[in-house]
Coordinates of C-alpha atoms in Angstrom, one line a residue:
L1 CA -171.5 -69.2 -221.8
T2 CA -174.3 -71.2 -221.4
D3 CA -173.2 -73.4 -224.2
L4 CA -169.7 -74.3 -222.2
P5 CA -169.5 -77.4 -220.2
G6 CA -170.0 -77.0 -216.7
E7 CA -166.5 -77.9 -215.6
L8 CA -165.3 -75.0 -217.8
L9 CA -167.9 -72.4 -216.4
E10 CA -166.8 -73.3 -212.9
L11 CA -163.3 -72.6 -213.8
I12 CA -164.1 -69.3 -215.2
L13 CA -166.1 -68.2 -212.4
C14 CA -163.5 -69.1 -209.8
C15 CA -161.1 -66.9 -211.6
D16 CA -159.2 -64.5 -209.3
V17 CA -160.1 -61.6 -211.4
L18 CA -163.7 -62.0 -210.9
G19 CA -165.2 -60.2 -207.6
A20 CA -168.3 -60.8 -205.5
A21 CA -170.2 -58.3 -207.9
D22 CA -169.4 -60.3 -210.9
I23 CA -170.2 -63.8 -209.5
G24 CA -173.5 -62.4 -208.3
R25 CA -174.5 -60.8 -211.7
V26 CA -173.6 -64.1 -213.5
S27 CA -175.8 -65.8 -211.0
C28 CA -178.8 -63.7 -211.3
T29 CA -178.7 -64.2 -215.3
C30 CA -180.4 -67.5 -215.7
R31 CA -180.9 -70.9 -214.2
R32 CA -178.3 -72.4 -216.0
L33 CA -175.6 -69.9 -214.7
R34 CA -176.9 -69.8 -211.4
E35 CA -176.4 -73.7 -211.2
A36 CA -173.0 -73.3 -212.4
S37 CA -172.2 -70.5 -209.9
S38 CA -173.3 -72.9 -207.1
S39 CA -172.2 -76.2 -208.4
H40 CA -168.8 -76.6 -206.7
S41 CA -170.3 -75.5 -203.4
G42 CA -173.1 -77.9 -202.8
G43 CA -176.2 -76.6 -204.9
S44 CA -178.3 -73.4 -204.5
Q45 CA -177.6 -72.7 -200.8
G46 CA -173.8 -73.4 -201.3
G47 CA -173.9 -70.9 -204.0
E48 CA -175.3 -68.2 -201.8
T49 CA -172.7 -69.2 -199.2
L50 CA -170.0 -68.7 -201.9
M51 CA -171.2 -65.2 -202.8
V52 CA -171.7 -64.2 -199.3
L53 CA -167.9 -65.5 -198.6
L54 CA -166.7 -63.6 -201.8
V55 CA -168.5 -60.2 -200.4
C56 CA -166.6 -60.6 -197.1
V57 CA -163.5 -61.3 -198.7
C58 CA -163.8 -58.4 -201.2
R59 CA -165.3 -55.9 -198.7
W60 CA -163.2 -56.7 -195.5
P61 CA -160.0 -58.5 -196.6
S62 CA -158.3 -57.8 -193.3
L63 CA -160.7 -60.3 -191.4
L64 CA -159.4 -63.3 -193.2
K65 CA -156.5 -63.7 -190.6
Y66 CA -159.3 -64.5 -188.1
Y67 CA -160.3 -67.8 -190.1
S68 CA -158.4 -71.0 -190.8
H69 CA -159.3 -73.3 -193.8
S70 CA -160.5 -76.0 -191.2
D71 CA -163.1 -73.8 -189.5
S72 CA -166.7 -74.5 -190.5
V73 CA -168.2 -71.1 -190.7
S74 CA -171.6 -69.7 -191.5
W75 CA -170.4 -66.8 -193.8
L76 CA -174.1 -65.3 -193.7
E77 CA -174.1 -65.0 -190.2
E78 CA -170.5 -63.5 -190.1
Y79 CA -171.5 -61.2 -192.8
K80 CA -174.4 -60.2 -190.6
A81 CA -172.3 -59.7 -187.5
R82 CA -169.7 -57.8 -189.2
H83 CA -172.3 -55.7 -190.9
N84 CA -173.8 -54.6 -187.6
A85 CA -170.7 -54.1 -186.2
G86 CA -169.8 -51.5 -188.8
L87 CA -173.3 -49.8 -188.2
E88 CA -172.4 -49.4 -184.4
A89 CA -168.9 -48.5 -185.0
Q90 CA -170.3 -45.6 -187.2
R91 CA -173.0 -44.5 -184.8
I92 CA -170.4 -44.2 -181.9
V93 CA -167.6 -42.5 -184.1
A94 CA -170.4 -39.8 -185.3
S95 CA -171.8 -39.3 -181.7
F96 CA -168.1 -38.5 -180.2
S97 CA -167.9 -35.2 -181.7
K98 CA -171.1 -33.7 -180.4
R99 CA -170.4 -35.1 -177.0
F100 CA -166.8 -34.5 -176.4
F101 CA -165.9 -31.5 -178.7
S102 CA -165.2 -29.0 -175.9
E103 CA -163.4 -31.5 -173.6
H104 CA -161.0 -34.4 -173.6
V105 CA -162.9 -37.6 -174.0
P106 CA -163.8 -38.5 -170.2
C107 CA -162.8 -41.8 -168.6
D108 CA -166.3 -42.9 -168.7
G109 CA -166.8 -41.9 -172.5
F110 CA -165.9 -45.2 -173.6
S111 CA -168.1 -47.1 -171.5
D112 CA -170.5 -47.8 -174.7
I113 CA -167.5 -49.5 -176.4
E114 CA -166.9 -51.6 -173.4
T115 CA -170.3 -53.3 -173.5
L116 CA -170.4 -54.1 -176.8
G117 CA -172.6 -56.5 -178.2
C118 CA -170.5 -57.6 -181.4
P119 CA -167.1 -59.3 -181.5
S120 CA -164.3 -56.6 -180.9
H121 CA -162.3 -57.6 -184.1
F122 CA -165.2 -56.6 -186.3
F123 CA -165.6 -53.3 -184.4
E124 CA -161.9 -52.8 -184.6
D125 CA -162.0 -53.7 -188.6
E126 CA -164.6 -51.0 -189.1
L127 CA -162.6 -48.4 -187.3
M128 CA -159.7 -49.4 -189.4
C129 CA -161.8 -48.8 -192.6
I130 CA -162.8 -45.3 -191.5
L131 CA -159.2 -44.4 -191.0
N132 CA -158.2 -45.7 -194.2
M133 CA -160.9 -43.8 -196.0
E134 CA -159.1 -42.3 -199.4
G135 CA -159.2 -38.3 -199.9
R136 CA -159.4 -35.5 -197.6
K137 CA -162.8 -36.0 -196.5
G138 CA -164.1 -37.6 -193.1
L139 CA -161.5 -35.8 -191.1
T140 CA -163.7 -35.7 -188.0
W141 CA -164.5 -39.4 -188.0
K142 CA -161.0 -40.2 -188.5
Y143 CA -160.2 -38.3 -185.6
Y144 CA -162.3 -40.0 -183.0
A145 CA -162.2 -43.4 -185.1
K146 CA -158.3 -43.0 -184.1
K147 CA -159.1 -42.2 -180.5
I148 CA -161.4 -45.2 -180.1
L149 CA -159.0 -47.7 -181.7
Y150 CA -156.2 -46.3 -179.4
F151 CA -158.3 -46.9 -176.3
L152 CA -159.4 -50.5 -177.5
R153 CA -156.1 -51.5 -178.4
Q154 CA -154.5 -50.3 -175.2
Q155 CA -157.3 -52.1 -173.0
N156 CA -156.4 -55.4 -174.9
I157 CA -152.7 -54.9 -174.4
L158 CA -153.0 -54.4 -170.8
K159 CA -154.7 -57.6 -170.3
N160 CA -152.2 -59.3 -172.1
L161 CA -149.5 -57.6 -169.9
K162 CA -151.4 -58.5 -166.8
E163 CA -151.6 -62.3 -168.1
Y164 CA -148.0 -62.2 -169.1
L165 CA -146.9 -60.9 -165.5
Q166 CA -149.0 -63.9 -163.9
R167 CA -147.1 -66.6 -165.6
P168 CA -144.4 -68.3 -164.0
T169 CA -140.8 -66.4 -164.2
E170 CA -139.4 -69.2 -166.9
R171 CA -142.2 -68.6 -169.1
Q172 CA -141.8 -64.7 -169.1
S173 CA -140.0 -64.1 -172.5
F174 CA -137.8 -60.8 -172.3
L175 CA -138.8 -60.1 -176.1
E176 CA -142.3 -60.6 -175.3
G177 CA -142.3 -58.1 -172.3
A178 CA -140.6 -55.7 -174.5
V179 CA -143.0 -56.0 -177.4
L180 CA -146.1 -55.6 -175.0
I181 CA -144.5 -52.3 -173.8
D182 CA -144.0 -51.2 -177.7
Q183 CA -147.5 -52.2 -178.4
Y184 CA -149.0 -50.3 -175.6
C185 CA -147.1 -46.9 -176.4
N186 CA -147.9 -47.5 -180.2
P187 CA -151.2 -49.3 -180.3
L188 CA -152.0 -47.9 -183.9
S189 CA -148.8 -49.5 -185.3
D190 CA -148.7 -53.0 -186.8
I191 CA -146.6 -54.5 -183.9
C192 CA -146.9 -58.2 -183.2
L193 CA -144.6 -60.7 -181.4
K194 CA -144.8 -63.1 -184.4
S195 CA -143.3 -60.3 -186.6
V196 CA -140.7 -59.2 -184.2
Q197 CA -139.6 -62.9 -183.5
A198 CA -139.2 -63.4 -187.0
Q199 CA -136.9 -61.0 -187.4
V200 CA -134.9 -62.0 -184.6
D201 CA -134.9 -65.6 -186.0
D202 CA -133.5 -64.2 -189.4
I203 CA -130.5 -62.4 -187.4
T204 CA -130.1 -65.7 -185.6
D205 CA -129.9 -67.6 -188.9
K206 CA -127.1 -65.1 -189.9
V207 CA -125.2 -65.8 -186.8
R208 CA -125.6 -69.5 -187.4
K209 CA -124.0 -69.0 -191.1
V210 CA -121.0 -67.3 -189.4
L211 CA -120.5 -69.8 -186.8
R212 CA -120.8 -72.7 -189.5
T213 CA -117.7 -71.1 -191.1
K214 CA -115.8 -71.3 -187.8
N215 CA -117.1 -74.5 -186.5
P216 CA -119.2 -76.5 -188.6
R217 CA -119.8 -79.0 -185.8
H218 CA -121.0 -76.6 -183.4
P219 CA -124.0 -77.6 -181.3
S220 CA -125.7 -74.5 -182.0
L221 CA -126.2 -75.6 -185.3
A222 CA -128.4 -78.6 -184.5
S223 CA -131.9 -78.5 -185.2
K224 CA -132.9 -78.2 -181.6
A225 CA -130.3 -75.7 -180.8
G226 CA -131.5 -73.2 -178.1
E227 CA -133.5 -75.9 -176.2
V228 CA -130.5 -77.3 -174.5
L229 CA -127.9 -74.9 -173.1
I230 CA -124.1 -75.1 -174.1
P231 CA -122.2 -76.0 -171.1
E232 CA -118.6 -75.4 -172.5
V233 CA -117.3 -72.0 -172.1
E234 CA -115.2 -72.1 -175.3
L235 CA -118.3 -73.0 -177.5
Q236 CA -120.3 -70.1 -175.7
R237 CA -117.7 -67.9 -176.6
Q238 CA -117.6 -68.8 -180.3
V239 CA -121.3 -67.9 -180.2
L240 CA -120.9 -64.5 -178.8
D241 CA -118.0 -63.9 -181.3
A242 CA -120.2 -64.7 -184.0
M243 CA -123.2 -62.8 -182.9
N244 CA -120.8 -59.6 -182.6
C245 CA -119.7 -60.2 -186.2
V246 CA -123.3 -60.4 -187.5
L247 CA -124.9 -57.5 -185.3
Y248 CA -122.0 -54.9 -185.1
E249 CA -120.1 -55.8 -188.3
Q250 CA -122.4 -57.0 -190.9
L251 CA -125.8 -55.3 -189.7
K252 CA -124.0 -52.3 -188.1
Y253 CA -126.0 -52.2 -185.1
K254 CA -124.9 -49.5 -182.8
G255 CA -125.9 -47.4 -179.5
N256 CA -127.5 -44.3 -180.3
E257 CA -125.3 -41.9 -178.7
L258 CA -126.2 -38.8 -180.8
D259 CA -129.9 -39.2 -180.2
Y260 CA -130.0 -41.1 -176.8
Y261 CA -133.2 -39.6 -175.6
N262 CA -135.6 -40.3 -178.5
S263 CA -138.2 -42.6 -177.4
L264 CA -138.0 -44.8 -180.3
N265 CA -134.7 -46.2 -178.9
S266 CA -136.8 -48.2 -176.4
Y267 CA -139.2 -49.7 -179.0
I268 CA -137.9 -53.0 -179.9
H269 CA -139.7 -52.9 -183.5
Q270 CA -137.9 -49.7 -184.1
V271 CA -134.4 -51.1 -182.7
L272 CA -134.8 -53.6 -185.3
I273 CA -135.8 -51.3 -188.2
R274 CA -133.3 -48.5 -187.4
R275 CA -130.7 -50.9 -185.8
T276 CA -130.0 -48.6 -182.9
G277 CA -131.2 -48.2 -179.4
I278 CA -130.3 -47.5 -175.7
P279 CA -128.3 -50.1 -173.5
I280 CA -131.6 -52.0 -172.2
S281 CA -133.5 -52.3 -175.6
L282 CA -130.1 -53.6 -177.3
S283 CA -129.5 -56.0 -174.3
V284 CA -132.9 -57.6 -174.6
L285 CA -132.2 -58.3 -178.5
Y286 CA -128.6 -59.7 -177.7
L287 CA -129.8 -61.7 -174.9
T288 CA -132.8 -63.3 -176.9
I289 CA -130.4 -64.1 -179.9
A290 CA -127.8 -65.7 -177.2
R291 CA -130.3 -67.7 -175.6
Q292 CA -131.6 -69.4 -179.0
L293 CA -128.3 -70.4 -179.7
G294 CA -127.9 -72.2 -176.4
V295 CA -125.9 -69.3 -174.2
K296 CA -127.6 -68.2 -171.0
L297 CA -127.0 -64.8 -170.7
E298 CA -128.7 -62.7 -167.6
P299 CA -129.9 -59.3 -167.3
V300 CA -128.0 -57.0 -164.7
N301 CA -129.9 -53.7 -163.6
F302 CA -126.6 -51.6 -163.6
P303 CA -127.0 -48.2 -162.6
S304 CA -127.1 -45.6 -165.6
H305 CA -125.9 -48.4 -168.2
F306 CA -127.9 -51.7 -168.6
L307 CA -125.7 -54.9 -168.9
L308 CA -125.8 -58.5 -169.4
R309 CA -123.8 -61.0 -167.2
W310 CA -122.1 -64.2 -168.7
C311 CA -121.2 -66.9 -166.2
Q312 CA -117.6 -68.1 -166.4
G313 CA -117.5 -70.2 -163.2
K314 CA -119.9 -72.4 -161.3
E315 CA -123.7 -71.9 -162.6
G316 CA -125.6 -70.1 -160.0
S317 CA -122.5 -68.5 -158.5
T318 CA -123.0 -65.6 -156.3
D319 CA -119.6 -64.2 -156.7
I320 CA -119.7 -61.3 -159.0
F321 CA -116.0 -61.8 -160.2
D322 CA -117.1 -65.4 -161.7
Y323 CA -119.0 -63.5 -164.5
T324 CA -118.0 -61.5 -167.5
Y325 CA -120.2 -58.5 -168.2
I326 CA -121.3 -57.8 -171.6
D327 CA -122.4 -54.2 -172.9
A328 CA -124.8 -54.8 -176.0
F329 CA -124.7 -50.7 -176.3
G330 CA -121.0 -51.0 -176.9
K331 CA -121.0 -53.6 -179.6
G332 CA -121.0 -56.4 -177.4
K333 CA -117.6 -55.5 -175.4
Q334 CA -116.9 -57.8 -172.6
L335 CA -116.1 -56.1 -169.3
T336 CA -114.7 -57.1 -165.8
V337 CA -116.0 -55.7 -162.8
K338 CA -113.6 -53.0 -162.6
E339 CA -114.3 -52.1 -166.3
C340 CA -117.9 -51.8 -165.4
E341 CA -117.2 -49.2 -162.7
Y342 CA -115.0 -47.3 -165.2
L343 CA -118.1 -47.5 -167.7
I344 CA -120.0 -45.2 -165.3
G345 CA -117.4 -43.4 -163.6
H346 CA -117.8 -44.5 -159.9
H347 CA -117.9 -47.5 -157.7
V348 CA -121.1 -49.5 -156.9
T349 CA -121.8 -52.1 -154.4
E350 CA -122.2 -55.9 -155.1
E351 CA -125.8 -55.8 -155.5
F352 CA -125.8 -53.9 -158.4
Y353 CA -124.1 -56.7 -160.2
G354 CA -127.0 -59.2 -159.5
V355 CA -129.4 -60.7 -162.1
V356 CA -132.8 -59.3 -162.2
T357 CA -136.4 -60.8 -163.3
S358 CA -138.4 -60.0 -166.7
K359 CA -140.7 -57.9 -164.5
E360 CA -137.6 -55.6 -163.2
V361 CA -136.3 -55.4 -166.7
L362 CA -139.8 -54.1 -167.9
Q363 CA -140.0 -51.7 -164.9
R364 CA -136.7 -50.1 -165.9
M365 CA -137.9 -49.9 -169.9
V366 CA -141.2 -48.2 -168.6
G367 CA -139.1 -46.0 -166.1
N368 CA -137.0 -44.8 -169.1
L369 CA -140.0 -44.0 -170.9
L370 CA -141.4 -42.1 -168.0
N371 CA -138.3 -39.9 -167.7
L372 CA -138.4 -39.0 -171.5
G373 CA -142.3 -38.1 -171.0
K374 CA -141.1 -35.7 -168.1
R375 CA -138.4 -34.0 -170.1
E376 CA -140.7 -31.9 -172.1
S377 CA -144.2 -30.1 -172.2
T378 CA -145.5 -31.2 -175.4
D379 CA -148.8 -33.0 -176.3
Q380 CA -146.3 -36.1 -177.4
S381 CA -144.4 -36.1 -174.1
Y382 CA -147.6 -35.9 -172.2
Q383 CA -149.2 -38.9 -174.0
L384 CA -146.0 -40.9 -173.6
L385 CA -146.3 -40.1 -169.8
R386 CA -149.7 -41.0 -169.5
D387 CA -148.9 -44.4 -171.4
S388 CA -146.0 -45.1 -169.4
L389 CA -147.6 -44.4 -166.0
D390 CA -150.5 -46.6 -167.1
L391 CA -147.8 -49.4 -167.7
Y392 CA -145.9 -48.9 -164.5
L393 CA -149.3 -49.1 -162.6
A394 CA -150.2 -52.2 -164.2
M395 CA -147.2 -53.7 -162.7
Y396 CA -147.2 -51.9 -159.3
P397 CA -150.8 -50.9 -158.9
D398 CA -150.2 -49.6 -155.4
N399 CA -147.1 -47.4 -155.9
V400 CA -148.0 -44.1 -154.1
Q401 CA -145.4 -42.1 -155.8
H402 CA -146.6 -43.1 -159.4
L403 CA -150.3 -42.8 -158.4
M404 CA -149.7 -39.3 -157.2
L405 CA -147.8 -38.5 -160.3
Q406 CA -150.8 -39.7 -162.5
A407 CA -153.4 -37.5 -160.4
R408 CA -151.1 -34.4 -160.8
L409 CA -150.8 -35.2 -164.6
Y410 CA -154.4 -35.4 -165.2
F411 CA -155.2 -32.6 -162.8
H412 CA -152.7 -30.5 -165.0
L413 CA -154.1 -31.5 -168.2
G414 CA -157.6 -30.6 -167.0
I415 CA -158.8 -34.1 -167.9
W416 CA -160.9 -36.9 -166.0
P417 CA -161.5 -35.1 -162.9
E418 CA -163.6 -38.1 -161.6
K419 CA -160.7 -40.5 -162.1
V420 CA -158.4 -38.0 -160.5
L421 CA -160.7 -38.3 -157.3
D422 CA -160.5 -41.9 -157.3
I423 CA -156.7 -41.9 -157.5
L424 CA -156.6 -39.5 -154.7
Q425 CA -158.9 -41.7 -152.7
H426 CA -156.8 -44.6 -153.5
I427 CA -153.7 -42.8 -152.3
Q428 CA -155.2 -41.8 -149.0
A429 CA -156.2 -45.4 -148.1
L430 CA -152.5 -46.6 -149.0
D431 CA -150.5 -43.8 -147.2
P432 CA -152.8 -41.6 -144.9
S433 CA -149.6 -39.3 -144.5
Q434 CA -150.3 -38.0 -148.0
H435 CA -153.4 -36.2 -146.6
G436 CA -151.7 -32.6 -147.4
A437 CA -151.2 -33.1 -151.0
V438 CA -154.3 -35.2 -151.4
G439 CA -156.4 -32.5 -149.8
Y440 CA -155.2 -29.7 -152.0
L441 CA -155.7 -31.6 -155.1
V442 CA -159.3 -32.7 -154.2
Q443 CA -160.6 -29.3 -153.4
H444 CA -159.4 -28.0 -156.8
T445 CA -160.6 -30.9 -158.5
L446 CA -164.0 -30.3 -157.0
E447 CA -163.9 -26.8 -158.0
H448 CA -163.2 -27.9 -161.5
I449 CA -166.0 -30.1 -161.5
E450 CA -168.3 -27.4 -160.3
R451 CA -167.1 -24.8 -163.0
R452 CA -167.9 -27.5 -165.6
K453 CA -171.5 -27.8 -164.4
E454 CA -171.9 -24.3 -164.6
E455 CA -171.1 -23.8 -168.2
L456 CA -173.9 -22.6 -170.2
G457 CA -172.7 -24.1 -173.6
P458 CA -170.8 -23.0 -176.6
E459 CA -170.1 -19.4 -176.9
V460 CA -171.3 -18.3 -180.3
K461 CA -169.4 -15.6 -182.2
H462 CA -171.0 -13.7 -184.9
R463 CA -168.9 -11.8 -187.5
S464 CA -171.9 -9.2 -187.8
D465 CA -171.5 -8.0 -184.1
E466 CA -170.0 -4.7 -183.9
K467 CA -167.2 -5.8 -181.6
H468 CA -165.9 -8.1 -184.0
K469 CA -165.6 -5.7 -187.0
E470 CA -161.6 -5.9 -186.8
V471 CA -161.6 -9.6 -187.2
C472 CA -159.9 -10.1 -190.6
F473 CA -159.4 -13.8 -190.9
S474 CA -161.9 -16.7 -190.9
I475 CA -162.1 -20.3 -189.6
G476 CA -160.5 -22.7 -192.0
L477 CA -158.0 -20.5 -193.8
I478 CA -154.5 -21.6 -194.4
M479 CA -152.1 -18.9 -193.0
K480 CA -148.4 -18.2 -192.7
H481 CA -146.7 -16.3 -189.5
K482 CA -144.8 -13.4 -190.9
R483 CA -142.0 -13.6 -188.3
Y484 CA -141.4 -17.4 -187.6
G485 CA -142.6 -18.6 -191.0
Y486 CA -144.6 -21.7 -189.9
N487 CA -147.7 -22.7 -191.9
C488 CA -151.1 -23.0 -189.6
V489 CA -154.7 -23.2 -190.0
I490 CA -157.2 -21.2 -187.9
Y491 CA -159.6 -22.9 -185.7
G492 CA -160.8 -19.9 -183.4
W493 CA -160.4 -16.1 -182.9
D494 CA -161.0 -13.6 -180.4
P495 CA -161.5 -9.8 -180.9
A496 CA -158.7 -8.9 -178.6
C497 CA -156.0 -11.0 -176.7
M498 CA -157.9 -12.9 -173.9
M499 CA -154.8 -14.3 -172.1
G500 CA -153.7 -13.2 -168.6
H501 CA -151.3 -10.6 -167.9
E502 CA -148.6 -12.8 -167.4
W503 CA -148.7 -14.6 -170.7
I504 CA -149.0 -11.2 -172.4
R505 CA -145.9 -10.1 -170.4
N506 CA -143.9 -13.3 -171.0
M507 CA -144.7 -13.2 -174.8
N508 CA -143.8 -9.5 -175.1
V509 CA -147.0 -8.7 -176.7
H510 CA -146.9 -5.1 -175.8
S511 CA -143.9 -4.6 -178.3
L512 CA -146.1 -5.2 -181.2
P513 CA -147.5 -2.2 -182.8
H514 CA -151.3 -3.1 -181.9
G515 CA -150.3 -4.8 -178.9
P516 CA -153.0 -6.8 -177.2
H517 CA -155.8 -4.8 -178.5
Q518 CA -156.1 -6.5 -181.8
P519 CA -157.7 -10.0 -182.9
F520 CA -155.9 -13.1 -181.9
Y521 CA -156.3 -16.2 -183.5
N522 CA -156.1 -19.9 -182.4
V523 CA -154.1 -21.9 -185.0
L524 CA -153.0 -25.4 -185.4
V525 CA -149.4 -25.6 -186.6
E526 CA -147.7 -28.0 -189.0
D527 CA -145.1 -28.8 -186.0
G528 CA -148.1 -30.3 -184.0
S529 CA -148.5 -27.3 -181.7
C530 CA -151.4 -25.1 -180.7
R531 CA -150.6 -21.3 -180.8
Y532 CA -152.4 -17.9 -180.2
A533 CA -151.2 -15.6 -182.6
A534 CA -151.9 -11.8 -183.2
Q535 CA -153.5 -10.7 -186.3
E536 CA -150.7 -8.4 -187.3
N537 CA -148.6 -11.5 -187.5
L538 CA -150.3 -13.5 -189.7
E539 CA -150.8 -13.5 -193.6
Y540 CA -152.5 -15.6 -196.3
N541 CA -150.3 -18.6 -197.4
S542 CA -149.7 -18.2 -201.1
E543 CA -149.3 -22.0 -201.4
P544 CA -152.0 -23.5 -199.2
R545 CA -151.2 -27.3 -198.2
E546 CA -152.7 -29.6 -195.6
I547 CA -151.6 -29.0 -191.9
P548 CA -150.4 -32.4 -190.4
H549 CA -151.8 -31.8 -187.0
P550 CA -152.9 -34.7 -184.7
D551 CA -156.3 -32.3 -183.8
I552 CA -157.2 -31.4 -187.2
G553 CA -160.2 -33.8 -187.3
R554 CA -161.3 -32.3 -183.9
Y555 CA -162.2 -29.0 -185.7
F556 CA -162.6 -29.7 -189.4
S557 CA -164.2 -32.4 -191.6
E558 CA -162.7 -31.8 -194.9
F559 CA -159.5 -30.4 -196.7
T560 CA -160.6 -28.8 -200.3
G561 CA -157.1 -28.1 -201.3
V562 CA -156.9 -24.5 -200.4
H563 CA -158.7 -24.4 -197.1
Y564 CA -160.6 -26.5 -194.3
L565 CA -164.2 -26.8 -193.9
A566 CA -165.2 -26.6 -190.1
N567 CA -167.0 -29.7 -188.8
T568 CA -170.5 -29.1 -187.4
E569 CA -169.4 -28.5 -183.8
L570 CA -167.1 -25.6 -184.8
E571 CA -169.6 -24.3 -187.1
I572 CA -172.1 -23.8 -184.5
R573 CA -169.7 -21.5 -182.6
Y574 CA -168.7 -19.6 -185.8
P575 CA -171.7 -19.8 -187.7
E576 CA -170.8 -16.9 -190.1
D577 CA -167.1 -17.8 -191.0
L578 CA -167.5 -20.6 -193.6
E579 CA -169.3 -18.3 -196.3
L580 CA -166.5 -15.7 -195.5
T581 CA -163.6 -18.4 -195.8
R582 CA -165.2 -19.4 -199.1
A583 CA -165.2 -15.8 -200.5
T584 CA -161.7 -15.0 -199.2
V585 CA -160.4 -18.2 -201.1
Q586 CA -162.3 -17.3 -204.1
K587 CA -160.9 -13.9 -204.0
I588 CA -157.2 -14.6 -203.3
Y589 CA -156.4 -17.8 -205.3
S590 CA -158.5 -17.2 -208.2
S591 CA -156.8 -13.7 -208.6
G592 CA -153.6 -15.3 -207.9
K593 CA -154.3 -17.7 -210.8
E594 CA -155.0 -14.8 -213.1

């Protein structure tokens, strides 16, 4: 290499296949090659900068989006900042399991993160590195990294939403508002306005192509189309016809009648992926495309079925009969006032035909998600209810009805009792007539806080205790329910059923041969639920596989391929189970192979 010309050496050293480690090794070989490594970056110091840059790019490639070619960056300082942020993120994630294993992360649990002394995007990047770790290890780290990232991104999105709401109405894009709601409810998904807008622009271009075949001189085909509204109704009609052709005939968009109450119908990025939605989400898409083509459509908060209106008379007319109403859910069908009433089956007053603001559109979108969250009593629906309440109260922070719902939700879930008291105090200040409901919740929340203070610590269960001799299965084993056939993993057990009489009666436990007087197991089920199963209903799973449960990392650190390893906190509570699990697995699966 040292015999080659400097220009050729530089060309070789800049080759894409060489990584930071390769450049570093070449640089350390001799003075000649060190100078070659540094030559195009301004001498020895420039070479060190080049190597630091290469290390940053190779180790943290996702960070490149935060820099532009014109930036003057001290890469050594950036490297140090990113490295320190990584260490801080790892320290906080490692502490969460010990601090919050036995309870939901409290509202002040993220206070360390809110006062970070490092750039938040570096901290988030380290959390993403933890989540993207390959293999089946680090499950507990991934579990808490996910919770922290969820919190951080939601806080940032809430700030963006509040900034959006403070803008003048004419600068509040309906599409941007829909994206903010989508982002808040799906903070771990890669959703951004730029990407969504690009997909909408692609549909708009398809509409222009159809429009060009019908009318090559249409004003919507001009380079600055969308900046100026088209005044002629007939030209507007041509745009809407072309839109219906592209959306509903070519791209096959449609209202989701078969699965109407699926929350995915409300998320704009999912509407674009699945090409289906509910009236309001399809209307936002339809309205956005129309406006980009110079046609002004307005949102109408029609009861039970969101619509758009298109002015056929004088602009700004208050006469509801001067408008044609468009049903984006119904393939862009154009309706009269009477047909709108036929659509919902009853007469409505004129006020329901009026235009609404972007904030009112977001309110209705969030209201739909709130209603979906109330429909079921599952972890997923509770999370949706919490997220939609956060969004609603960001828009209307003094709404007593939704504040009370939030307080009751947290109380029901047994989380954030201190925040419940704060919410109740705020409700009492806003509406003293709520003192009865507020007083009841305050009393029971204070009792909850006192009980938590009296807890002595984790209960430790030893297999060697005489009262546990009937317990056959152990923590981490992959089991199958004999009756219902679901796959699950054990994360806790009791020597006998510890549930109350009402639960025992409702679950018909007495009909079992051994009734409640047998060991019962806490299990995480593959469908995302947590259940309490009798020993006689469980059996070893002959084909053990990973259980895709959102809480798996709360209890386990690793999946070995045939069983789960308890994390430190769970092992403290069941100190003798790990060896038994290993022995059981060795006995069952090695004999099966033989």
